[in-house]
Protein backbone atom coordinates (compact mmCIF):
# COMPACT_ATOMS: atom_id res chain seq x y z
CA UNK A 1 0.00 0.00 0.00
CA UNK A 2 1.25 3.48 -0.87
CA UNK A 3 -0.24 6.85 0.12
CA UNK A 4 0.26 9.62 -2.41
CA UNK A 5 -0.44 13.37 -2.33
CA UNK A 6 -3.49 14.51 -4.27
CA UNK A 7 -4.71 17.76 -5.82
CA UNK A 8 -7.14 20.16 -4.17
CA UNK A 9 -10.72 18.80 -4.00
CA UNK A 10 -9.63 15.22 -4.72
CA UNK A 11 -10.77 13.94 -1.36
CA UNK A 12 -9.77 10.43 -0.26
CA UNK A 13 -9.47 7.98 -3.14
CA UNK A 14 -8.53 4.29 -3.04
CA UNK A 15 -7.01 2.75 -6.17
CA UNK A 16 -6.84 -1.03 -6.51
CA UNK A 17 -3.66 -1.40 -8.54
CA UNK A 18 -4.42 -5.09 -9.16
CA UNK A 19 -7.57 -3.99 -11.02
CA UNK A 20 -6.57 -0.67 -12.56
CA UNK A 21 -8.49 2.04 -14.41
CA UNK A 22 -11.85 3.37 -13.29
CA UNK A 23 -12.85 -0.16 -12.27
CA UNK A 24 -10.31 -0.02 -9.44
CA UNK A 25 -11.02 3.53 -8.27
CA UNK A 26 -13.10 3.99 -5.11
CA UNK A 27 -13.94 7.50 -3.96
CA UNK A 28 -14.54 7.70 -0.22
CA UNK A 29 -18.13 8.79 0.40
CA UNK A 30 -21.13 7.64 2.36
CA UNK A 31 -22.59 5.74 -0.61
CA UNK A 32 -19.37 3.71 -0.96
CA UNK A 33 -19.90 1.86 2.35
CA UNK A 34 -20.77 -1.73 1.39
CA UNK A 35 -20.38 -3.68 4.64
CA UNK A 36 -20.07 -2.92 8.36
CA UNK A 37 -19.87 -6.43 9.83
CA UNK A 38 -16.64 -6.81 11.80
CA UNK A 39 -14.99 -4.01 9.79
CA UNK A 40 -15.89 -1.24 7.35
CA UNK A 41 -15.73 -2.15 3.67
CA UNK A 42 -16.06 0.33 0.82
CA UNK A 43 -16.79 -0.51 -2.82
CA UNK A 44 -17.50 1.07 -6.19
CA UNK A 45 -20.15 0.39 -8.85
CA UNK A 46 -17.84 -2.10 -10.58
CA UNK A 47 -17.65 -4.30 -7.49
CA UNK A 48 -14.08 -3.42 -6.52
CA UNK A 49 -13.79 -3.18 -2.74
CA UNK A 50 -11.35 -2.51 0.10
CA UNK A 51 -12.06 -3.73 3.61
CA UNK A 52 -10.81 -2.83 7.10
CA UNK A 53 -10.38 0.79 6.09
CA UNK A 54 -11.35 2.34 9.43
CA UNK A 55 -7.91 2.48 11.11
CA UNK A 56 -6.25 4.05 8.09
CA UNK A 57 -9.11 6.53 7.71
CA UNK A 58 -8.86 7.43 11.40
CA UNK A 59 -5.18 8.25 10.89
CA UNK A 60 -5.92 10.33 7.80
CA UNK A 61 -8.66 12.20 9.66
CA UNK A 62 -6.73 12.61 12.91
CA UNK A 63 -3.67 13.92 11.08
CA UNK A 64 -5.72 16.55 9.24
CA UNK A 65 -5.30 15.16 5.71
CA UNK A 66 -8.03 16.06 3.20
CA UNK A 67 -6.67 15.08 -0.23
CA UNK A 68 -4.91 11.76 -0.69
CA UNK A 69 -4.72 8.77 -3.02
CA UNK A 70 -4.24 5.31 -1.54
CA UNK A 71 -2.79 2.68 -3.87
CA UNK A 72 -3.37 -0.86 -2.68
CA UNK A 73 -2.76 -4.15 -4.50
CA UNK A 74 -5.46 -6.25 -2.80
CA UNK A 75 -8.82 -6.01 -1.07
CA UNK A 76 -7.71 -5.37 2.53
CA UNK A 77 -5.77 -2.62 4.29
CA UNK A 78 -2.80 -4.08 6.21
CA UNK A 79 -3.67 -4.84 9.83
CA UNK A 80 -0.33 -3.54 11.17
CA UNK A 81 -0.54 -3.77 14.98
CA UNK A 82 -4.34 -3.38 15.10
CA UNK A 83 -4.22 0.38 15.68
CA UNK A 84 -3.85 3.58 13.67
CA UNK A 85 -0.45 4.28 15.19
CA UNK A 86 1.76 2.94 12.36
CA UNK A 87 -0.26 4.85 9.76
CA UNK A 88 -0.07 8.08 11.77
CA UNK A 89 3.69 7.59 12.22
CA UNK A 90 4.22 7.15 8.48
CA UNK A 91 2.16 10.23 7.65
CA UNK A 92 4.10 12.23 10.22
CA UNK A 93 7.43 10.97 8.87
CA UNK A 94 6.51 11.79 5.27
CA UNK A 95 5.19 15.21 6.21
CA UNK A 96 2.09 17.10 5.19
CA UNK A 97 1.72 20.34 3.25
CA UNK A 98 -0.87 23.08 3.11
CA UNK A 99 -2.72 23.63 -0.13
CA UNK A 100 -3.95 26.95 -1.49
CA UNK A 101 -7.63 26.37 -0.76
CA UNK A 102 -10.09 26.86 2.04
CA UNK A 103 -11.23 23.77 3.90
CA UNK A 104 -14.78 22.45 3.66
CA UNK A 105 -16.43 21.20 6.84
CA UNK A 106 -19.81 19.76 7.78
CA UNK A 107 -21.38 21.79 10.59
CA UNK A 108 -24.10 20.12 12.66
CA UNK A 109 -27.14 22.39 13.04
CA UNK A 110 -29.56 20.27 15.08
CA UNK A 111 -29.60 16.91 16.92
CA UNK A 112 -29.94 13.67 14.95
CA UNK A 113 -30.56 10.39 16.80
CA UNK A 114 -30.28 6.71 15.86
CA UNK A 115 -31.22 3.66 17.94
CA UNK A 116 -30.29 0.07 17.03
CA UNK A 117 -31.58 -2.23 19.75
CA UNK A 118 -29.66 -1.41 22.93
CA UNK A 119 -27.20 0.77 21.04
CA UNK A 120 -27.74 4.43 20.34
CA UNK A 121 -25.94 7.39 18.83
CA UNK A 122 -26.54 11.11 18.47
CA UNK A 123 -25.04 14.07 16.64
CA UNK A 124 -25.47 17.47 18.26
CA UNK A 125 -24.18 20.97 17.44
CA UNK A 126 -20.86 21.86 19.04
CA UNK A 127 -18.11 24.39 18.41
CA UNK A 128 -15.56 21.69 17.53
CA UNK A 129 -15.37 18.02 16.59
CA UNK A 130 -15.84 15.90 19.69
CA UNK A 131 -16.52 12.21 20.31
CA UNK A 132 -18.17 10.85 23.47
CA UNK A 133 -18.23 7.04 23.56
CA UNK A 134 -19.40 4.60 26.22
CA UNK A 135 -18.89 0.83 26.06
CA UNK A 136 -20.24 -1.91 28.33
CA UNK A 137 -19.04 -5.52 28.40
CA UNK A 138 -19.86 -8.23 30.92
CA UNK A 139 -16.26 -9.43 30.89
CA UNK A 140 -14.40 -7.85 33.84
CA UNK A 141 -11.35 -7.20 31.68
CA UNK A 142 -13.37 -4.44 30.00
CA UNK A 143 -16.49 -3.58 32.02
CA UNK A 144 -17.89 -0.09 31.47
CA UNK A 145 -15.63 2.61 30.04
CA UNK A 146 -16.22 6.09 28.69
CA UNK A 147 -14.05 8.49 26.69
CA UNK A 148 -14.91 12.04 25.67
CA UNK A 149 -12.45 14.15 23.72
CA UNK A 150 -11.62 16.19 20.65
CA UNK A 151 -9.39 13.54 19.01
CA UNK A 152 -7.29 15.62 16.64
CA UNK A 153 -3.68 16.71 16.31
CA UNK A 154 -1.29 15.69 19.06
CA UNK A 155 -4.09 14.34 21.22
CA UNK A 156 -5.00 11.90 18.47
CA UNK A 157 -1.35 10.88 18.02
CA UNK A 158 -0.70 10.33 21.71
CA UNK A 159 -4.03 9.17 23.14
CA UNK A 160 -6.02 7.50 20.36
CA UNK A 161 -3.86 6.32 17.43
CA UNK A 162 -1.96 3.63 19.42
CA UNK A 163 -5.14 2.01 20.84
CA UNK A 164 -5.51 -1.49 19.38
CA UNK A 165 -8.55 -3.41 18.24
CA UNK A 166 -9.71 -6.12 20.63
CA UNK A 167 -11.69 -9.33 20.80
CA UNK A 168 -12.36 -12.45 22.82
CA UNK A 169 -10.39 -15.65 22.19
CA UNK A 170 -13.50 -17.70 21.43
CA UNK A 171 -14.60 -15.12 18.85
CA UNK A 172 -11.21 -15.15 17.13
CA UNK A 173 -11.24 -18.95 16.98
CA UNK A 174 -14.78 -18.98 15.56
CA UNK A 175 -13.87 -16.38 12.93
CA UNK A 176 -10.83 -18.36 11.82
CA UNK A 177 -12.94 -21.52 11.57
CA UNK A 178 -15.24 -19.57 9.25
CA UNK A 179 -12.30 -18.45 7.09
CA UNK A 180 -12.24 -14.92 8.53
CA UNK A 181 -9.51 -13.00 10.40
CA UNK A 182 -6.93 -15.48 9.12
CA UNK A 183 -4.13 -13.08 10.00
CA UNK A 184 -5.50 -12.29 13.44
CA UNK A 185 -3.05 -12.80 16.30
CA UNK A 186 -1.72 -11.23 19.47
CA UNK A 187 0.49 -9.11 17.20
CA UNK A 188 -2.45 -7.13 15.79
CA UNK A 189 -5.18 -7.25 18.45
CA UNK A 190 -5.77 -7.28 22.17
CA UNK A 191 -7.17 -10.74 22.93
CA UNK A 192 -9.18 -11.48 26.09
CA UNK A 193 -9.75 -14.86 27.73
CA UNK A 194 -11.61 -15.50 30.97
CA UNK A 195 -11.39 -11.92 32.19
CA UNK A 196 -7.69 -11.46 31.42
CA UNK A 197 -5.65 -9.87 28.63
CA UNK A 198 -3.51 -12.50 26.91
CA UNK A 199 -1.02 -10.11 25.27
CA UNK A 200 2.49 -9.86 26.70
CA UNK A 201 2.87 -6.41 28.20
CA UNK A 202 -0.86 -6.02 28.77
CA UNK A 203 -2.66 -2.86 27.69
CA UNK A 204 -1.19 0.38 26.36
CA UNK A 205 -3.77 2.36 28.36
CA UNK A 206 -6.00 1.29 31.23
CA UNK A 207 -8.97 2.22 29.02
CA UNK A 208 -7.49 1.11 25.69
CA UNK A 209 -10.76 -0.59 24.73
CA UNK A 210 -12.88 2.55 24.69
CA UNK A 211 -10.07 4.56 23.11
CA UNK A 212 -10.10 2.12 20.22
CA UNK A 213 -13.85 2.64 19.87
CA UNK A 214 -13.14 6.36 19.51
CA UNK A 215 -10.59 5.48 16.83
CA UNK A 216 -13.11 3.29 14.98
CA UNK A 217 -15.72 6.04 15.13
CA UNK A 218 -13.26 8.52 13.63
CA UNK A 219 -12.58 6.18 10.73
CA UNK A 220 -16.24 5.40 10.15
CA UNK A 221 -17.28 9.07 10.23
CA UNK A 222 -14.49 9.96 7.78
CA UNK A 223 -16.63 8.57 4.95
CA UNK A 224 -18.69 11.77 5.24
CA UNK A 225 -16.10 13.28 2.91
CA UNK A 226 -15.33 16.32 5.07
CA UNK A 227 -14.47 17.03 8.71
CA UNK A 228 -17.47 17.28 11.03
CA UNK A 229 -17.97 20.21 13.41
CA UNK A 230 -20.22 18.81 16.09
CA UNK A 231 -20.38 16.24 18.88
CA UNK A 232 -20.90 12.53 18.27
CA UNK A 233 -22.21 10.63 21.30
CA UNK A 234 -22.48 6.85 21.05
CA UNK A 235 -23.47 4.14 23.53
CA UNK A 236 -22.11 0.68 22.72
CA UNK A 237 -20.99 1.69 19.23
CA UNK A 238 -19.70 -0.44 16.40
CA UNK A 239 -19.21 0.02 12.68
CA UNK A 240 -22.90 -0.63 11.99
CA UNK A 241 -24.09 2.00 14.47
CA UNK A 242 -21.52 4.57 13.34
CA UNK A 243 -22.52 4.14 9.72
CA UNK A 244 -26.24 4.23 10.53
CA UNK A 245 -25.78 7.46 12.49
CA UNK A 246 -23.79 9.10 9.70
CA UNK A 247 -26.37 8.01 7.13
CA UNK A 248 -29.19 9.44 9.23
CA UNK A 249 -27.29 12.71 9.60
CA UNK A 250 -26.54 13.13 5.91
CA UNK A 251 -30.09 12.17 4.96
CA UNK A 252 -31.42 14.92 7.26
CA UNK A 253 -30.35 17.77 4.99
CA UNK A 254 -31.71 20.41 7.38
CA UNK A 255 -29.47 19.10 10.18
CA UNK A 256 -26.16 20.25 8.70
CA UNK A 257 -24.54 22.54 6.19
CA UNK A 258 -21.28 22.72 4.30
CA UNK A 259 -19.07 25.63 5.34
CA UNK A 260 -15.83 26.81 3.81
CA UNK A 261 -13.23 27.94 6.30
CA UNK A 262 -9.67 29.23 5.99
CA UNK A 263 -9.07 29.37 9.73
CA UNK A 264 -10.55 26.14 11.13
CA UNK A 265 -11.56 25.86 14.78
CA UNK A 266 -8.81 24.63 17.13
CA UNK A 267 -10.15 21.07 16.94
CA UNK A 268 -9.44 20.99 13.22
CA UNK A 269 -5.89 22.20 13.77
CA UNK A 270 -4.02 23.49 10.73
CA UNK A 271 -5.13 23.24 7.14
CA UNK A 272 -2.88 20.25 6.48
CA UNK A 273 -4.24 18.52 3.48
CA UNK A 274 -1.80 16.41 1.43
CA UNK A 275 0.71 13.70 2.18
CA UNK A 276 2.96 11.20 0.45
CA UNK A 277 4.05 7.96 2.04
CA UNK A 278 6.15 5.35 0.30
GROMACS .gro file of C-alpha atoms in nm:
model
  278
    1UNK     CA    1   0.000   0.000   0.000
    2UNK     CA    2   0.125   0.348  -0.087
    3UNK     CA    3  -0.024   0.685   0.012
    4UNK     CA    4   0.026   0.962  -0.241
    5UNK     CA    5  -0.044   1.337  -0.233
    6UNK     CA    6  -0.349   1.451  -0.427
    7UNK     CA    7  -0.471   1.776  -0.582
    8UNK     CA    8  -0.714   2.016  -0.417
    9UNK     CA    9  -1.072   1.880  -0.400
   10UNK     CA   10  -0.963   1.522  -0.472
   11UNK     CA   11  -1.077   1.394  -0.136
   12UNK     CA   12  -0.977   1.043  -0.026
   13UNK     CA   13  -0.947   0.798  -0.314
   14UNK     CA   14  -0.853   0.429  -0.304
   15UNK     CA   15  -0.701   0.275  -0.617
   16UNK     CA   16  -0.684  -0.103  -0.651
   17UNK     CA   17  -0.366  -0.140  -0.854
   18UNK     CA   18  -0.442  -0.509  -0.916
   19UNK     CA   19  -0.757  -0.399  -1.102
   20UNK     CA   20  -0.657  -0.067  -1.256
   21UNK     CA   21  -0.849   0.204  -1.441
   22UNK     CA   22  -1.185   0.337  -1.329
   23UNK     CA   23  -1.285  -0.016  -1.227
   24UNK     CA   24  -1.031  -0.002  -0.944
   25UNK     CA   25  -1.102   0.353  -0.827
   26UNK     CA   26  -1.310   0.399  -0.511
   27UNK     CA   27  -1.394   0.750  -0.396
   28UNK     CA   28  -1.454   0.770  -0.022
   29UNK     CA   29  -1.813   0.879   0.040
   30UNK     CA   30  -2.113   0.764   0.236
   31UNK     CA   31  -2.259   0.574  -0.061
   32UNK     CA   32  -1.937   0.371  -0.096
   33UNK     CA   33  -1.990   0.186   0.235
   34UNK     CA   34  -2.077  -0.173   0.139
   35UNK     CA   35  -2.038  -0.368   0.464
   36UNK     CA   36  -2.007  -0.292   0.836
   37UNK     CA   37  -1.987  -0.643   0.983
   38UNK     CA   38  -1.664  -0.681   1.180
   39UNK     CA   39  -1.499  -0.401   0.979
   40UNK     CA   40  -1.589  -0.124   0.735
   41UNK     CA   41  -1.573  -0.215   0.367
   42UNK     CA   42  -1.606   0.033   0.082
   43UNK     CA   43  -1.679  -0.051  -0.282
   44UNK     CA   44  -1.750   0.107  -0.619
   45UNK     CA   45  -2.015   0.039  -0.885
   46UNK     CA   46  -1.784  -0.210  -1.058
   47UNK     CA   47  -1.765  -0.430  -0.749
   48UNK     CA   48  -1.408  -0.342  -0.652
   49UNK     CA   49  -1.379  -0.318  -0.274
   50UNK     CA   50  -1.135  -0.251   0.010
   51UNK     CA   51  -1.206  -0.373   0.361
   52UNK     CA   52  -1.081  -0.283   0.710
   53UNK     CA   53  -1.038   0.079   0.609
   54UNK     CA   54  -1.135   0.234   0.943
   55UNK     CA   55  -0.791   0.248   1.111
   56UNK     CA   56  -0.625   0.405   0.809
   57UNK     CA   57  -0.911   0.653   0.771
   58UNK     CA   58  -0.886   0.743   1.140
   59UNK     CA   59  -0.518   0.825   1.089
   60UNK     CA   60  -0.592   1.033   0.780
   61UNK     CA   61  -0.866   1.220   0.966
   62UNK     CA   62  -0.673   1.261   1.291
   63UNK     CA   63  -0.367   1.392   1.108
   64UNK     CA   64  -0.572   1.655   0.924
   65UNK     CA   65  -0.530   1.516   0.571
   66UNK     CA   66  -0.803   1.606   0.320
   67UNK     CA   67  -0.667   1.508  -0.023
   68UNK     CA   68  -0.491   1.176  -0.069
   69UNK     CA   69  -0.472   0.877  -0.302
   70UNK     CA   70  -0.424   0.531  -0.154
   71UNK     CA   71  -0.279   0.268  -0.387
   72UNK     CA   72  -0.337  -0.086  -0.268
   73UNK     CA   73  -0.276  -0.415  -0.450
   74UNK     CA   74  -0.546  -0.625  -0.280
   75UNK     CA   75  -0.882  -0.601  -0.107
   76UNK     CA   76  -0.771  -0.537   0.253
   77UNK     CA   77  -0.577  -0.262   0.429
   78UNK     CA   78  -0.280  -0.408   0.621
   79UNK     CA   79  -0.367  -0.484   0.983
   80UNK     CA   80  -0.033  -0.354   1.117
   81UNK     CA   81  -0.054  -0.377   1.498
   82UNK     CA   82  -0.434  -0.338   1.510
   83UNK     CA   83  -0.422   0.038   1.568
   84UNK     CA   84  -0.385   0.358   1.367
   85UNK     CA   85  -0.045   0.428   1.519
   86UNK     CA   86   0.176   0.294   1.236
   87UNK     CA   87  -0.026   0.485   0.976
   88UNK     CA   88  -0.007   0.808   1.177
   89UNK     CA   89   0.369   0.759   1.222
   90UNK     CA   90   0.422   0.715   0.848
   91UNK     CA   91   0.216   1.023   0.765
   92UNK     CA   92   0.410   1.223   1.022
   93UNK     CA   93   0.743   1.097   0.887
   94UNK     CA   94   0.651   1.179   0.527
   95UNK     CA   95   0.519   1.521   0.621
   96UNK     CA   96   0.209   1.710   0.519
   97UNK     CA   97   0.172   2.034   0.325
   98UNK     CA   98  -0.087   2.308   0.311
   99UNK     CA   99  -0.272   2.363  -0.013
  100UNK     CA  100  -0.395   2.695  -0.149
  101UNK     CA  101  -0.763   2.637  -0.076
  102UNK     CA  102  -1.009   2.686   0.204
  103UNK     CA  103  -1.123   2.377   0.390
  104UNK     CA  104  -1.478   2.245   0.366
  105UNK     CA  105  -1.643   2.120   0.684
  106UNK     CA  106  -1.981   1.976   0.778
  107UNK     CA  107  -2.138   2.179   1.059
  108UNK     CA  108  -2.410   2.012   1.266
  109UNK     CA  109  -2.714   2.239   1.304
  110UNK     CA  110  -2.956   2.027   1.508
  111UNK     CA  111  -2.960   1.691   1.692
  112UNK     CA  112  -2.994   1.367   1.495
  113UNK     CA  113  -3.056   1.039   1.680
  114UNK     CA  114  -3.028   0.671   1.586
  115UNK     CA  115  -3.122   0.366   1.794
  116UNK     CA  116  -3.029   0.007   1.703
  117UNK     CA  117  -3.158  -0.223   1.975
  118UNK     CA  118  -2.966  -0.141   2.293
  119UNK     CA  119  -2.720   0.077   2.104
  120UNK     CA  120  -2.774   0.443   2.034
  121UNK     CA  121  -2.594   0.739   1.883
  122UNK     CA  122  -2.654   1.111   1.847
  123UNK     CA  123  -2.504   1.407   1.664
  124UNK     CA  124  -2.547   1.747   1.826
  125UNK     CA  125  -2.418   2.097   1.744
  126UNK     CA  126  -2.086   2.186   1.904
  127UNK     CA  127  -1.811   2.439   1.841
  128UNK     CA  128  -1.556   2.169   1.753
  129UNK     CA  129  -1.537   1.802   1.659
  130UNK     CA  130  -1.584   1.590   1.969
  131UNK     CA  131  -1.652   1.221   2.031
  132UNK     CA  132  -1.817   1.085   2.347
  133UNK     CA  133  -1.823   0.704   2.356
  134UNK     CA  134  -1.940   0.460   2.622
  135UNK     CA  135  -1.889   0.083   2.606
  136UNK     CA  136  -2.024  -0.191   2.833
  137UNK     CA  137  -1.904  -0.552   2.840
  138UNK     CA  138  -1.986  -0.823   3.092
  139UNK     CA  139  -1.626  -0.943   3.089
  140UNK     CA  140  -1.440  -0.785   3.384
  141UNK     CA  141  -1.135  -0.720   3.168
  142UNK     CA  142  -1.337  -0.444   3.000
  143UNK     CA  143  -1.649  -0.358   3.202
  144UNK     CA  144  -1.789  -0.009   3.147
  145UNK     CA  145  -1.563   0.261   3.004
  146UNK     CA  146  -1.622   0.609   2.869
  147UNK     CA  147  -1.405   0.849   2.669
  148UNK     CA  148  -1.491   1.204   2.567
  149UNK     CA  149  -1.245   1.415   2.372
  150UNK     CA  150  -1.162   1.619   2.065
  151UNK     CA  151  -0.939   1.354   1.901
  152UNK     CA  152  -0.729   1.562   1.664
  153UNK     CA  153  -0.368   1.671   1.631
  154UNK     CA  154  -0.129   1.569   1.906
  155UNK     CA  155  -0.409   1.434   2.122
  156UNK     CA  156  -0.500   1.190   1.847
  157UNK     CA  157  -0.135   1.088   1.802
  158UNK     CA  158  -0.070   1.033   2.171
  159UNK     CA  159  -0.403   0.917   2.314
  160UNK     CA  160  -0.602   0.750   2.036
  161UNK     CA  161  -0.386   0.632   1.743
  162UNK     CA  162  -0.196   0.363   1.942
  163UNK     CA  163  -0.514   0.201   2.084
  164UNK     CA  164  -0.551  -0.149   1.938
  165UNK     CA  165  -0.855  -0.341   1.824
  166UNK     CA  166  -0.971  -0.612   2.063
  167UNK     CA  167  -1.169  -0.933   2.080
  168UNK     CA  168  -1.236  -1.245   2.282
  169UNK     CA  169  -1.039  -1.565   2.219
  170UNK     CA  170  -1.350  -1.770   2.143
  171UNK     CA  171  -1.460  -1.512   1.885
  172UNK     CA  172  -1.121  -1.515   1.713
  173UNK     CA  173  -1.124  -1.895   1.698
  174UNK     CA  174  -1.478  -1.898   1.556
  175UNK     CA  175  -1.387  -1.638   1.293
  176UNK     CA  176  -1.083  -1.836   1.182
  177UNK     CA  177  -1.294  -2.152   1.157
  178UNK     CA  178  -1.524  -1.957   0.925
  179UNK     CA  179  -1.230  -1.845   0.709
  180UNK     CA  180  -1.224  -1.492   0.853
  181UNK     CA  181  -0.951  -1.300   1.040
  182UNK     CA  182  -0.693  -1.548   0.912
  183UNK     CA  183  -0.413  -1.308   1.000
  184UNK     CA  184  -0.550  -1.229   1.344
  185UNK     CA  185  -0.305  -1.280   1.630
  186UNK     CA  186  -0.172  -1.123   1.947
  187UNK     CA  187   0.049  -0.911   1.720
  188UNK     CA  188  -0.245  -0.713   1.579
  189UNK     CA  189  -0.518  -0.725   1.845
  190UNK     CA  190  -0.577  -0.728   2.217
  191UNK     CA  191  -0.717  -1.074   2.293
  192UNK     CA  192  -0.918  -1.148   2.609
  193UNK     CA  193  -0.975  -1.486   2.773
  194UNK     CA  194  -1.161  -1.550   3.097
  195UNK     CA  195  -1.139  -1.192   3.219
  196UNK     CA  196  -0.769  -1.146   3.142
  197UNK     CA  197  -0.565  -0.987   2.863
  198UNK     CA  198  -0.351  -1.250   2.691
  199UNK     CA  199  -0.102  -1.011   2.527
  200UNK     CA  200   0.249  -0.986   2.670
  201UNK     CA  201   0.287  -0.641   2.820
  202UNK     CA  202  -0.086  -0.602   2.877
  203UNK     CA  203  -0.266  -0.286   2.769
  204UNK     CA  204  -0.119   0.038   2.636
  205UNK     CA  205  -0.377   0.236   2.836
  206UNK     CA  206  -0.600   0.129   3.123
  207UNK     CA  207  -0.897   0.222   2.902
  208UNK     CA  208  -0.749   0.111   2.569
  209UNK     CA  209  -1.076  -0.059   2.473
  210UNK     CA  210  -1.288   0.255   2.469
  211UNK     CA  211  -1.007   0.456   2.311
  212UNK     CA  212  -1.010   0.212   2.022
  213UNK     CA  213  -1.385   0.264   1.987
  214UNK     CA  214  -1.314   0.636   1.951
  215UNK     CA  215  -1.059   0.548   1.683
  216UNK     CA  216  -1.311   0.329   1.498
  217UNK     CA  217  -1.572   0.604   1.513
  218UNK     CA  218  -1.326   0.852   1.363
  219UNK     CA  219  -1.258   0.618   1.073
  220UNK     CA  220  -1.624   0.540   1.015
  221UNK     CA  221  -1.728   0.907   1.023
  222UNK     CA  222  -1.449   0.996   0.778
  223UNK     CA  223  -1.663   0.857   0.495
  224UNK     CA  224  -1.869   1.177   0.524
  225UNK     CA  225  -1.610   1.328   0.291
  226UNK     CA  226  -1.533   1.632   0.507
  227UNK     CA  227  -1.447   1.703   0.871
  228UNK     CA  228  -1.747   1.728   1.103
  229UNK     CA  229  -1.797   2.021   1.341
  230UNK     CA  230  -2.022   1.881   1.609
  231UNK     CA  231  -2.038   1.624   1.888
  232UNK     CA  232  -2.090   1.253   1.827
  233UNK     CA  233  -2.221   1.063   2.130
  234UNK     CA  234  -2.248   0.685   2.105
  235UNK     CA  235  -2.347   0.414   2.353
  236UNK     CA  236  -2.211   0.068   2.272
  237UNK     CA  237  -2.099   0.169   1.923
  238UNK     CA  238  -1.970  -0.044   1.640
  239UNK     CA  239  -1.921   0.002   1.268
  240UNK     CA  240  -2.290  -0.063   1.199
  241UNK     CA  241  -2.409   0.200   1.447
  242UNK     CA  242  -2.152   0.457   1.334
  243UNK     CA  243  -2.252   0.414   0.972
  244UNK     CA  244  -2.624   0.423   1.053
  245UNK     CA  245  -2.578   0.746   1.249
  246UNK     CA  246  -2.379   0.910   0.970
  247UNK     CA  247  -2.637   0.801   0.713
  248UNK     CA  248  -2.919   0.944   0.923
  249UNK     CA  249  -2.729   1.271   0.960
  250UNK     CA  250  -2.654   1.313   0.591
  251UNK     CA  251  -3.009   1.217   0.496
  252UNK     CA  252  -3.142   1.492   0.726
  253UNK     CA  253  -3.035   1.777   0.499
  254UNK     CA  254  -3.171   2.041   0.738
  255UNK     CA  255  -2.947   1.910   1.018
  256UNK     CA  256  -2.616   2.025   0.870
  257UNK     CA  257  -2.454   2.254   0.619
  258UNK     CA  258  -2.128   2.272   0.430
  259UNK     CA  259  -1.907   2.563   0.534
  260UNK     CA  260  -1.583   2.681   0.381
  261UNK     CA  261  -1.323   2.794   0.630
  262UNK     CA  262  -0.967   2.923   0.599
  263UNK     CA  263  -0.907   2.937   0.973
  264UNK     CA  264  -1.055   2.614   1.113
  265UNK     CA  265  -1.156   2.586   1.478
  266UNK     CA  266  -0.881   2.463   1.713
  267UNK     CA  267  -1.015   2.107   1.694
  268UNK     CA  268  -0.944   2.099   1.322
  269UNK     CA  269  -0.589   2.220   1.377
  270UNK     CA  270  -0.402   2.349   1.073
  271UNK     CA  271  -0.513   2.324   0.714
  272UNK     CA  272  -0.288   2.025   0.648
  273UNK     CA  273  -0.424   1.852   0.348
  274UNK     CA  274  -0.180   1.641   0.143
  275UNK     CA  275   0.071   1.370   0.218
  276UNK     CA  276   0.296   1.120   0.045
  277UNK     CA  277   0.405   0.796   0.204
  278UNK     CA  278   0.615   0.535   0.030
   0.00000   0.00000   0.00000
